[in-house]
Amino acid sequence: MRPKIYLFGDSITEESFGDGGWGASLANHFSRTVDVVLRGYSGYNTRWALKVVDRVFPEAESSGAAAPLAVTVFFGANDACLPDRYGAFQHVPLDEYKRNLHSIVASLKKRWPSTLILLITPPPIDEVQRIRYPYVENPLGLPERTNEAAGAFAKACVETAGECGISVVDLWTRMQHYPDWRNAFLKDGLHLTQEGNKVVFEEVMKKLNEGGLSLNNLAIDLPILSDIDHVDPLKAFQQ
Amino acid sequence: MRPKIYLFGDSITEESFGDGGWGASLANHFSRTVDVVLRGYSGYNTRWALKVVDRVFPEAESSGAAAPLAVTVFFGANDACLPDRYGAFQHVPLDEYKRNLHSIVASLKKRWPSTLILLITPPPIDEVQRIRYPYVENPLGLPERTNEAAGAFAKACVETAGECGISVVDLWTRMQHYPDWRNAFLKDGLHLTQEGNKVVFEEVMKKLNEGGLSLNNLAIDLPILSDIDHVDPLKAFQQ
């Protein structure tokens, strides 16, 4: 049975198998070694994610041999909705966000002690685009998310990773290293362009590699073409 | 547990999670309903596929509840290598190709009687590109695959589907309906461009829909955002 990597998160995970998406890129990279399993839930915050974590990862898939190699946990963009704008029902206070993330990580670590758990912070926010592309009618004309709020949640996410002793991709900080991050990486001020997806893919790959997950040390499923003898190909398929 | 769709095939399946790939597009389309599982093996013909089919779909994943919704079986491009060119070690005679496909289908039908099995024919071949982009040193300067040979295998694949009473995508014929199929759909005379991948995605989707697999009748994994009450969001997560 092939090992798995689960991608657990909100819409930025759910749409990660779109054209050039970071999830599809992971699946493509690990095409003969790992099943990359999509568990993205658009709009979810950590409060809702914590409610469903046991249903997302049911007991039947939790036994020893089936423990995944890694799980990415990518929440915070919805928690960081401002409490007095149209996304208020998705907002989670910062201290609860940290507690929820701790609980999600603890739940995963309890069932799979040796699985690499990788937190990903929310991306930065471009407020100009968020006003231009509102998700619902927005008569106030104010953004429902700000970059400052996203930054506070990103910082809390990085702190949580440190407290749990696990890896983290600080996407909020990483993306803002590029001068044109707003237009290069964000297609509506929140969701990612193909270039933005590429940043997530590359950062996740770095952390997986640092955690010992690379094509160099994963078993390849069935003989690869270059190992098949041209004179006696079936030799490769004797068990 | 989410239902699965397996993609079983050669390199055109293995690389189907690349940018704009047909496998990734399926995974994206079914992002909240179905796990699309990649089982592509570059260079494989039906002779080799038949040898490994029981390892690709192990018994442990074969029990009733875990029966996949569908399996795509996409071989023939390597069987159709000419027997006197550099791809000869991958060549399988036409009559054996048909027998092998029958055996693969029988193996899948035996373990999963109600699973939709979908055959896909090899794509057409552009011999000019195959000469321009040889996979190994090719001093002869002749293509290792021809469109005529691929067509014969495509015809045999369609016949096999009819004999088995299962669905088939006749990719060889479908692609050649477009005047500029060589450049639009093929990047090296065999493997698919993003446009070519789109054709496979659309044709596979049609057959899945005809077989009753569509978002209209698949269970969505966990409440979707538009069904979550803004005043009492947690109500949606009570079991």
mmCIF file of C-alpha atoms in Angstrom, chain A residues 1-2 14-15 17-20 24-25 27-28 31-32 35 37-44 47-48 51-52 55-56 61 89-90 194 221-223 225 228 230 233-234 237 239, chain B residues 1-2 14-15 17-20 24-25 27-28 31-32 35 37-44 47-48 51-52 55-56 61 89-90 194 221-223 225 228 230 233-234 237 239:
data_model
loop_
_atom_site.group_PDB
_atom_site.id
_atom_site.type_symbol
_atom_site.label_atom_id
_atom_site.label_comp_id
_atom_site.label_asym_id
_atom_site.label_seq_id
_atom_site.Cartn_x
_atom_site.Cartn_y
_atom_site.Cartn_z
ATOM 1 C CA MET A 1 0.000 0.000 0.000
ATOM 2 C CA ARG A 2 1.363 3.413 -0.924
ATOM 3 C CA GLU A 14 -9.502 22.688 -1.481
ATOM 4 C CA GLU A 15 -8.570 24.397 -4.748
ATOM 5 C CA PHE A 17 -5.569 20.686 -7.517
ATOM 6 C CA GLY A 18 -6.535 23.438 -9.975
ATOM 7 C CA ASP A 19 -4.179 24.282 -12.868
ATOM 8 C CA GLY A 20 -0.695 24.681 -11.420
ATOM 9 C CA ALA A 24 -1.471 18.765 -7.778
ATOM 10 C CA SER A 25 2.223 19.669 -7.961
ATOM 11 C CA ALA A 27 0.885 14.663 -6.348
ATOM 12 C CA ASN A 28 2.845 15.018 -9.577
ATOM 13 C CA SER A 31 3.518 10.303 -8.658
ATOM 14 C CA ARG A 32 5.136 6.883 -8.141
ATOM 15 C CA ASP A 35 -0.765 9.324 -2.588
ATOM 16 C CA VAL A 37 -4.935 13.131 -0.418
ATOM 17 C CA LEU A 38 -7.026 16.304 -0.572
ATOM 18 C CA ARG A 39 -8.937 17.304 2.534
ATOM 19 C CA GLY A 40 -9.665 20.967 1.880
ATOM 20 C CA TYR A 41 -12.843 22.601 3.216
ATOM 21 C CA SER A 42 -13.611 25.997 1.759
ATOM 22 C CA GLY A 43 -14.402 28.685 4.319
ATOM 23 C CA TYR A 44 -13.454 26.613 7.353
ATOM 24 C CA ARG A 47 -13.016 26.119 15.291
ATOM 25 C CA TRP A 48 -14.896 24.162 12.639
ATOM 26 C CA LYS A 51 -15.046 19.889 15.320
ATOM 27 C CA VAL A 52 -14.530 17.667 12.270
ATOM 28 C CA ARG A 55 -14.380 12.672 10.810
ATOM 29 C CA VAL A 56 -11.770 13.905 8.332
ATOM 30 C CA GLU A 61 -7.622 4.824 8.262
ATOM 31 C CA PHE A 89 -19.237 34.392 11.212
ATOM 32 C CA GLN A 90 -15.902 32.860 10.182
ATOM 33 C CA GLN A 194 -0.306 29.831 -10.204
ATOM 34 C CA ASP A 221 5.788 1.649 -6.726
ATOM 35 C CA LEU A 222 6.746 -1.078 -9.245
ATOM 36 C CA PRO A 223 9.813 -1.179 -11.508
ATOM 37 C CA LEU A 225 11.146 1.865 -17.144
ATOM 38 C CA ILE A 228 13.464 -2.936 -17.159
ATOM 39 C CA HIS A 230 15.095 -4.762 -22.943
ATOM 40 C CA PRO A 233 11.346 -7.281 -19.628
ATOM 41 C CA LEU A 234 9.205 -9.724 -17.639
ATOM 42 C CA PHE A 237 7.931 -8.343 -12.681
ATOM 43 C CA GLN A 239 7.992 -11.259 -7.307
ATOM 44 C CA MET B 1 -14.591 7.200 4.008
ATOM 45 C CA ARG B 2 -14.553 8.983 0.656
ATOM 46 C CA GLU B 14 1.505 9.012 -14.591
ATOM 47 C CA GLU B 15 1.998 12.619 -15.682
ATOM 48 C CA PHE B 17 -1.190 15.599 -12.297
ATOM 49 C CA GLY B 18 1.170 18.011 -14.073
ATOM 50 C CA ASP B 19 -0.004 21.576 -14.810
ATOM 51 C CA GLY B 20 -3.439 21.343 -16.402
ATOM 52 C CA ALA B 24 -5.478 16.816 -11.483
ATOM 53 C CA SER B 25 -8.546 18.280 -13.211
ATOM 54 C CA ALA B 27 -9.278 15.590 -8.548
ATOM 55 C CA ASN B 28 -10.147 19.281 -8.622
ATOM 56 C CA SER B 31 -12.450 17.937 -4.576
ATOM 57 C CA ARG B 32 -15.126 17.447 -1.888
ATOM 58 C CA ASP B 35 -10.375 10.764 -3.985
ATOM 59 C CA VAL B 37 -5.895 8.017 -7.007
ATOM 60 C CA LEU B 38 -2.963 7.978 -9.417
ATOM 61 C CA ARG B 39 -1.676 4.600 -10.596
ATOM 62 C CA GLY B 40 0.282 5.542 -13.714
ATOM 63 C CA TYR B 41 3.363 3.556 -14.740
ATOM 64 C CA SER B 42 5.492 5.190 -17.405
ATOM 65 C CA GLY B 43 6.395 2.918 -20.333
ATOM 66 C CA TYR B 44 4.103 0.071 -19.324
ATOM 67 C CA ARG B 47 1.551 -7.326 -20.797
ATOM 68 C CA TRP B 48 3.322 -5.685 -17.886
ATOM 69 C CA LYS B 51 1.476 -8.899 -14.446
ATOM 70 C CA VAL B 52 1.090 -6.192 -11.775
ATOM 71 C CA ARG B 55 -0.220 -5.513 -6.794
ATOM 72 C CA VAL B 56 -1.614 -2.204 -8.031
ATOM 73 C CA GLU B 61 -8.186 -2.223 -0.526
ATOM 74 C CA PHE B 89 10.839 -4.184 -26.068
ATOM 75 C CA GLN B 90 7.557 -2.415 -25.233
ATOM 76 C CA GLN B 194 -2.519 21.106 -21.605
ATOM 77 C CA ASP B 221 -17.694 15.549 2.517
ATOM 78 C CA LEU B 222 -18.782 17.779 5.439
ATOM 79 C CA PRO B 223 -21.042 20.854 5.292
ATOM 80 C CA LEU B 225 -19.907 26.997 3.374
ATOM 81 C CA ILE B 228 -23.524 27.023 7.307
ATOM 82 C CA HIS B 230 -24.119 32.697 9.956
ATOM 83 C CA PRO B 233 -22.293 28.036 12.502
ATOM 84 C CA LEU B 234 -21.597 25.143 14.878
ATOM 85 C CA PHE B 237 -21.238 20.311 12.775
ATOM 86 C CA GLN B 239 -23.519 14.846 14.253
#
